[in-house]
Amino acid sequence: MWLRILGKGRVQQQAIDELEAFPQNNPLRSKAIDLLLNLKTTLEFNQNIDEEDRDLIMRLSPIYEQKLAEVKQEGIQEGIQEGIQEGIQEGIQEGIQAERRNVIENFLRVRFGSLDAELRRITEVLLALSPEEFTPLLLQLSKEELLNRFL
């Protein structure tokens, strides 16, 4: 097929028609179209273009536009998938952060009877620590020691 595409006239037109008739997901179609588009680009930069080459460029232009649309659609789909993945990751992180906040606040309530404004302020600082770091502090330090240490 590739040799017929590189041919001239009717043989070339029939080969391009056959190529266009291949299913979209056919790997031979995709590779041949890539080669055709390279040929189109090469012909466009050639300064001595004859009438047949001009016709070939015109014949390949819709294929080129279709390929651009396919690539654009693939890019959009990839972007959507990446956005979904990032959204999921952010949601997971926010969920983990909210759960850690609940653990710290509940621990402070149980330990000190209530969660006043001062204890709420140190919650933010404690969230920056890992559970391995904040758990011993919450177990061992008094309210005054926690406030002095983190405010």
Coordinates of N, CA and C in Angstrom, one line a residue:
M1 N 0.8 -1.2 0.0 CA 0.0 0.0 0.0 C 0.9 1.3 0.0
W2 N 1.9 1.2 0.8 CA 2.8 2.4 0.9 C 3.4 2.7 -0.4
L3 N 3.8 1.7 -1.2 CA 4.4 2.0 -2.5 C 3.4 2.6 -3.5
R4 N 2.1 2.1 -3.4 CA 1.1 2.7 -4.2 C 0.8 4.1 -3.8
I5 N 0.9 4.4 -2.5 CA 0.6 5.8 -2.1 C 1.7 6.7 -2.6
L6 N 2.9 6.2 -2.7 CA 4.1 7.0 -3.2 C 4.0 7.1 -4.7
G7 N 3.1 6.3 -5.3 CA 3.0 6.3 -6.8 C 2.3 7.6 -7.2
K8 N 1.7 7.6 -8.4 CA 1.1 8.8 -8.9 C -0.3 8.5 -9.4
G9 N -1.1 9.5 -9.6 CA -2.4 9.5 -10.2 C -3.4 8.6 -9.5
R10 N -4.1 7.8 -10.4 CA -5.2 7.0 -9.9 C -4.8 5.9 -8.9
V11 N -3.6 5.3 -9.1 CA -3.1 4.3 -8.2 C -2.9 4.9 -6.8
Q12 N -2.4 6.1 -6.8 CA -2.1 6.8 -5.5 C -3.5 7.1 -4.8
Q13 N -4.4 7.6 -5.6 CA -5.7 8.0 -5.1 C -6.5 6.8 -4.5
Q14 N -6.4 5.6 -5.2 CA -7.0 4.4 -4.7 C -6.4 4.0 -3.4
A15 N -5.1 4.1 -3.3 CA -4.4 3.6 -2.1 C -4.8 4.5 -0.9
I16 N -4.9 5.8 -1.1 CA -5.3 6.8 -0.1 C -6.7 6.5 0.3
D17 N -7.6 6.2 -0.7 CA -9.0 5.8 -0.3 C -9.0 4.5 0.5
E18 N -8.3 3.5 0.2 CA -8.2 2.3 1.0 C -7.7 2.6 2.4
L19 N -6.7 3.4 2.5 CA -6.2 3.8 3.8 C -7.2 4.5 4.7
E20 N -8.0 5.4 4.1 CA -9.0 6.1 4.8 C -10.1 5.1 5.3
A21 N -10.3 4.0 4.5 CA -11.4 3.1 4.8 C -11.0 2.2 6.0
F22 N -9.7 2.1 6.3 CA -9.3 1.3 7.5 C -10.0 1.8 8.7
P23 N -10.2 0.9 9.7 CA -10.8 1.3 11.0 C -9.9 2.3 11.7
Q24 N -10.5 3.2 12.5 CA -9.7 4.2 13.2 C -8.6 3.7 14.0
N25 N -8.8 2.5 14.7 CA -7.9 2.0 15.6 C -6.8 1.0 15.0
N26 N -6.8 0.9 13.7 CA -5.9 0.1 13.0 C -4.5 0.7 13.1
P27 N -3.5 -0.1 13.6 CA -2.2 0.5 13.8 C -1.5 0.8 12.4
L28 N -1.8 0.0 11.4 CA -1.2 0.3 10.1 C -1.8 1.6 9.5
R29 N -3.0 1.9 9.7 CA -3.6 3.1 9.3 C -2.9 4.3 10.0
S30 N -2.8 4.2 11.3 CA -2.2 5.3 12.0 C -0.7 5.5 11.5
K31 N 0.0 4.5 11.4 CA 1.4 4.6 10.9 C 1.5 5.2 9.5
A32 N 0.7 4.7 8.6 CA 0.7 5.2 7.3 C 0.2 6.7 7.2
I33 N -0.8 7.0 8.0 CA -1.2 8.4 8.0 C -0.1 9.3 8.5
D34 N 0.7 8.9 9.5 CA 1.8 9.6 10.0 C 2.8 9.8 8.9
L35 N 3.1 8.8 8.2 CA 4.0 8.9 7.0 C 3.5 9.8 6.0
L36 N 2.2 9.7 5.7 CA 1.6 10.6 4.7 C 1.7 12.1 5.1
L37 N 1.5 12.3 6.4 CA 1.6 13.7 6.9 C 3.0 14.2 6.8
N38 N 4.0 13.3 7.0 CA 5.4 13.7 6.8 C 5.6 14.1 5.3
L39 N 5.1 13.2 4.4 CA 5.2 13.5 3.0 C 4.6 14.8 2.6
K40 N 3.4 15.1 3.2 CA 2.7 16.3 2.9 C 3.5 17.5 3.3
T41 N 4.1 17.4 4.5 CA 4.9 18.5 5.0 C 6.2 18.7 4.1
T42 N 6.8 17.6 3.7 CA 7.9 17.7 2.8 C 7.5 18.4 1.5
L43 N 6.4 17.9 0.9 CA 6.0 18.5 -0.3 C 5.7 20.0 -0.2
E44 N 5.1 20.4 0.9 CA 4.7 21.8 1.1 C 6.0 22.7 1.2
F45 N 7.1 22.2 1.7 CA 8.3 23.0 1.8 C 9.1 22.9 0.5
N46 N 8.8 22.0 -0.4 CA 9.5 21.9 -1.7 C 9.0 23.1 -2.6
Q47 N 10.0 23.8 -3.2 CA 9.6 25.0 -4.0 C 9.2 24.7 -5.4
N48 N 9.6 23.5 -5.9 CA 9.3 23.1 -7.2 C 8.2 22.1 -7.2
I49 N 7.0 22.5 -6.9 CA 5.8 21.6 -6.8 C 5.1 21.5 -8.1
D50 N 4.9 20.3 -8.6 CA 4.1 20.2 -9.9 C 2.7 20.0 -9.5
E51 N 1.8 20.0 -10.5 CA 0.4 19.9 -10.3 C -0.1 18.7 -9.5
E52 N 0.5 17.6 -9.8 CA 0.2 16.3 -9.1 C 0.5 16.4 -7.6
D53 N 1.6 17.0 -7.3 CA 2.0 17.2 -5.9 C 1.1 18.1 -5.2
R54 N 0.6 19.2 -5.9 CA -0.3 20.1 -5.3 C -1.7 19.4 -5.0
D55 N -2.1 18.6 -6.0 CA -3.3 17.8 -5.8 C -3.2 16.8 -4.6
L56 N -2.0 16.2 -4.5 CA -1.8 15.3 -3.4 C -1.8 16.1 -2.0
I57 N -1.2 17.2 -2.0 CA -1.3 18.1 -0.8 C -2.8 18.4 -0.4
M58 N -3.5 18.8 -1.5 CA -4.9 19.1 -1.2 C -5.7 17.8 -0.8
R59 N -5.3 16.7 -1.3 CA -6.0 15.4 -0.9 C -5.7 15.0 0.5
L60 N -4.5 15.3 0.9 CA -4.0 15.0 2.3 C -4.4 15.9 3.3
S61 N -4.8 17.1 2.9 CA -5.2 18.2 3.9 C -6.3 17.7 4.8
P62 N -7.4 17.1 4.3 CA -8.5 16.7 5.2 C -8.0 15.6 6.2
I63 N -7.1 14.7 5.7 CA -6.6 13.6 6.5 C -5.8 14.3 7.7
Y64 N -5.0 15.3 7.3 CA -4.2 16.0 8.3 C -5.1 16.7 9.3
E65 N -6.2 17.3 8.9 CA -7.1 18.0 9.8 C -7.8 16.9 10.7
Q66 N -8.1 15.8 10.2 CA -8.7 14.7 11.0 C -7.7 14.2 12.0
K67 N -6.5 14.1 11.6 CA -5.4 13.6 12.6 C -5.3 14.6 13.7
L68 N -5.2 15.9 13.3 CA -5.1 17.0 14.3 C -6.3 16.9 15.3
A69 N -7.5 16.7 14.8 CA -8.7 16.6 15.7 C -8.6 15.4 16.6
E70 N -8.1 14.3 16.1 CA -7.9 13.1 16.9 C -6.9 13.3 18.0
V71 N -5.8 13.9 17.6 CA -4.7 14.2 18.6 C -5.3 15.2 19.7
K72 N -6.0 16.1 19.2 CA -6.6 17.1 20.2 C -7.6 16.4 21.1
Q73 N -8.4 15.5 20.6 CA -9.4 14.8 21.4 C -8.6 13.9 22.4
E74 N -7.6 13.2 22.0 CA -6.8 12.4 22.9 C -6.2 13.2 24.0
G75 N -5.7 14.4 23.6 CA -5.1 15.3 24.6 C -6.2 15.7 25.6
I76 N -7.4 16.0 25.1 CA -8.5 16.4 26.0 C -8.8 15.3 27.0
Q77 N -8.9 14.0 26.4 CA -9.2 12.9 27.3 C -8.1 12.6 28.3
E78 N -6.8 12.8 27.9 CA -5.7 12.6 28.8 C -5.8 13.7 29.9
G79 N -6.1 14.9 29.5 CA -6.3 16.0 30.5 C -7.4 15.7 31.5
I80 N -8.5 15.2 31.0 CA -9.6 14.9 31.9 C -9.2 13.8 32.8
Q81 N -8.6 12.8 32.3 CA -8.1 11.7 33.2 C -7.2 12.1 34.3
E82 N -6.2 13.0 33.9 CA -5.3 13.5 34.8 C -6.0 14.4 35.9
G83 N -6.9 15.2 35.4 CA -7.7 16.0 36.3 C -8.5 15.2 37.3
I84 N -9.1 14.1 36.8 CA -9.8 13.2 37.7 C -8.9 12.6 38.7
Q85 N -7.7 12.1 38.3 CA -6.8 11.5 39.2 C -6.3 12.6 40.3
E86 N -6.0 13.8 39.8 CA -5.6 14.8 40.8 C -6.7 15.1 41.7
G87 N -8.0 15.2 41.2 CA -9.1 15.5 42.1 C -9.3 14.4 43.1
I88 N -9.1 13.1 42.7 CA -9.2 12.0 43.7 C -8.1 12.1 44.7
Q89 N -6.9 12.4 44.3 CA -5.8 12.5 45.2 C -6.1 13.7 46.2
E90 N -6.5 14.8 45.7 CA -6.8 15.9 46.6 C -7.9 15.6 47.6
G91 N -8.9 14.9 47.1 CA -10.0 14.5 47.9 C -9.6 13.6 49.0
I92 N -8.7 12.6 48.7 CA -8.1 11.7 49.7 C -7.3 12.5 50.7
Q93 N -6.5 13.4 50.2 CA -5.7 14.2 51.2 C -6.6 15.0 52.1
E94 N -7.6 15.6 51.5 CA -8.5 16.5 52.4 C -9.2 15.6 53.4
G95 N -9.6 14.4 53.0 CA -10.3 13.4 53.9 C -9.3 13.0 55.0
I96 N -8.1 12.8 54.7 CA -7.1 12.4 55.7 C -6.9 13.5 56.6
Q97 N -6.7 14.8 56.1 CA -6.5 15.9 56.9 C -7.7 16.2 57.8
A98 N -8.9 16.0 57.3 CA -10.1 16.2 58.2 C -10.2 15.1 59.3
E99 N -9.8 13.9 58.9 CA -9.8 12.9 59.9 C -8.8 13.1 61.0
R100 N -7.6 13.6 60.6 CA -6.6 13.9 61.6 C -7.0 15.1 62.5
R101 N -7.7 16.1 61.9 CA -8.2 17.2 62.7 C -9.2 16.6 63.7
N102 N -10.1 15.8 63.3 CA -11.1 15.2 64.2 C -10.4 14.4 65.4
V103 N -9.4 13.7 65.0 CA -8.7 12.9 66.1 C -8.0 13.9 67.1
I104 N -7.4 14.9 66.6 CA -6.7 15.8 67.5 C -7.7 16.6 68.4
E105 N -8.8 17.1 67.7 CA -9.8 17.8 68.5 C -10.5 16.9 69.5
N106 N -10.8 15.7 69.1 CA -11.5 14.8 70.1 C -10.5 14.4 71.2
F107 N -9.3 14.3 70.9 CA -8.3 14.0 71.9 C -8.2 15.1 72.9
L108 N -8.2 16.3 72.4 CA -8.1 17.5 73.3 C -9.4 17.7 74.1
R109 N -10.5 17.4 73.5 CA -11.8 17.5 74.3 C -11.8 16.5 75.4
V110 N -11.4 15.2 75.1 CA -11.5 14.2 76.1 C -10.4 14.5 77.2
R111 N -9.3 14.9 76.8 CA -8.2 15.2 77.8 C -8.5 16.4 78.7
F112 N -9.0 17.5 78.0 CA -9.1 18.7 78.8 C -10.6 19.2 79.0
G113 N -11.5 18.4 78.6 CA -12.9 18.6 78.9 C -13.7 19.5 77.9
S114 N -13.0 20.3 77.2 CA -13.6 21.1 76.2 C -12.5 21.6 75.2
L115 N -13.0 22.2 74.1 CA -12.1 22.7 73.1 C -12.3 24.2 73.0
D116 N -11.5 24.9 73.8 CA -11.6 26.4 73.7 C -10.8 27.0 72.6
A117 N -10.9 28.3 72.5 CA -10.2 29.0 71.4 C -8.7 28.8 71.3
E118 N -8.1 28.7 72.5 CA -6.6 28.5 72.5 C -6.3 27.1 72.0
L119 N -7.0 26.1 72.4 CA -6.8 24.7 72.0 C -7.1 24.6 70.5
R120 N -8.1 25.3 70.0 CA -8.4 25.3 68.5 C -7.2 25.8 67.7
R121 N -6.6 26.9 68.3 CA -5.4 27.5 67.5 C -4.2 26.5 67.5
I122 N -4.0 25.7 68.5 CA -2.9 24.8 68.4 C -3.2 23.6 67.6
T123 N -4.5 23.3 67.3 CA -4.9 22.2 66.4 C -4.2 22.4 65.1
E124 N -4.2 23.6 64.6 CA -3.6 23.9 63.2 C -2.1 23.5 63.2
V125 N -1.4 23.9 64.3 CA 0.0 23.6 64.4 C 0.2 22.0 64.5
L126 N -0.6 21.4 65.3 CA -0.5 19.9 65.5 C -0.8 19.2 64.2
L127 N -1.6 19.7 63.3 CA -1.9 19.1 62.1 C -0.7 19.0 61.2
A128 N 0.2 19.9 61.3 CA 1.4 19.9 60.5 C 2.4 18.8 61.0
L129 N 2.2 18.2 62.1 CA 3.0 17.1 62.6 C 2.4 15.8 62.2
S130 N 3.3 14.8 62.2 CA 2.8 13.4 61.9 C 2.1 12.9 63.1
P131 N 1.2 11.9 63.0 CA 0.6 11.3 64.1 C 1.6 10.7 65.2
E132 N 2.8 10.3 64.7 CA 3.8 9.8 65.5 C 4.4 10.9 66.4
E133 N 4.4 12.1 65.8 CA 4.9 13.3 66.6 C 3.9 13.9 67.5
F134 N 2.6 14.0 67.1 CA 1.6 14.7 67.9 C 1.0 13.8 69.0
T135 N 0.9 12.5 68.8 CA 0.3 11.7 69.8 C 1.0 11.7 71.1
P136 N 2.3 11.5 71.2 CA 3.0 11.6 72.5 C 2.8 12.9 73.2
L137 N 2.8 14.0 72.4 CA 2.7 15.4 73.0 C 1.3 15.5 73.6
L138 N 0.3 15.0 72.9 CA -1.1 15.1 73.5 C -1.3 14.3 74.7
L139 N -0.5 13.2 74.8 CA -0.6 12.3 75.9 C 0.2 12.8 77.1
Q140 N 1.3 13.4 76.9 CA 2.2 13.7 78.0 C 2.1 15.2 78.5
L141 N 1.8 16.1 77.6 CA 1.9 17.5 78.0 C 0.6 18.0 78.6
S142 N 0.7 18.9 79.6 CA -0.5 19.5 80.1 C -1.0 20.6 79.1
K143 N -2.2 21.1 79.4 CA -2.8 22.1 78.6 C -1.8 23.3 78.5
E144 N -1.3 23.8 79.7 CA -0.4 24.9 79.7 C 0.9 24.6 78.9
E145 N 1.4 23.4 79.0 CA 2.6 23.1 78.3 C 2.4 23.1 76.8
L146 N 1.2 22.5 76.4 CA 0.9 22.6 75.0 C 0.7 24.0 74.4
L147 N 0.0 24.8 75.2 CA -0.2 26.2 74.8 C 1.2 26.9 74.7
N148 N 2.0 26.8 75.7 CA 3.3 27.4 75.7 C 4.2 27.0 74.6
R149 N 4.1 25.7 74.3 CA 5.0 25.1 73.2 C 4.5 25.6 71.8
F150 N 3.2 25.7 71.6 CA 2.7 25.9 70.2 C 2.1 27.3 70.0
L151 N 2.0 28.1 71.0 CA 1.5 29.5 70.7 C 2.5 30.5 70.8

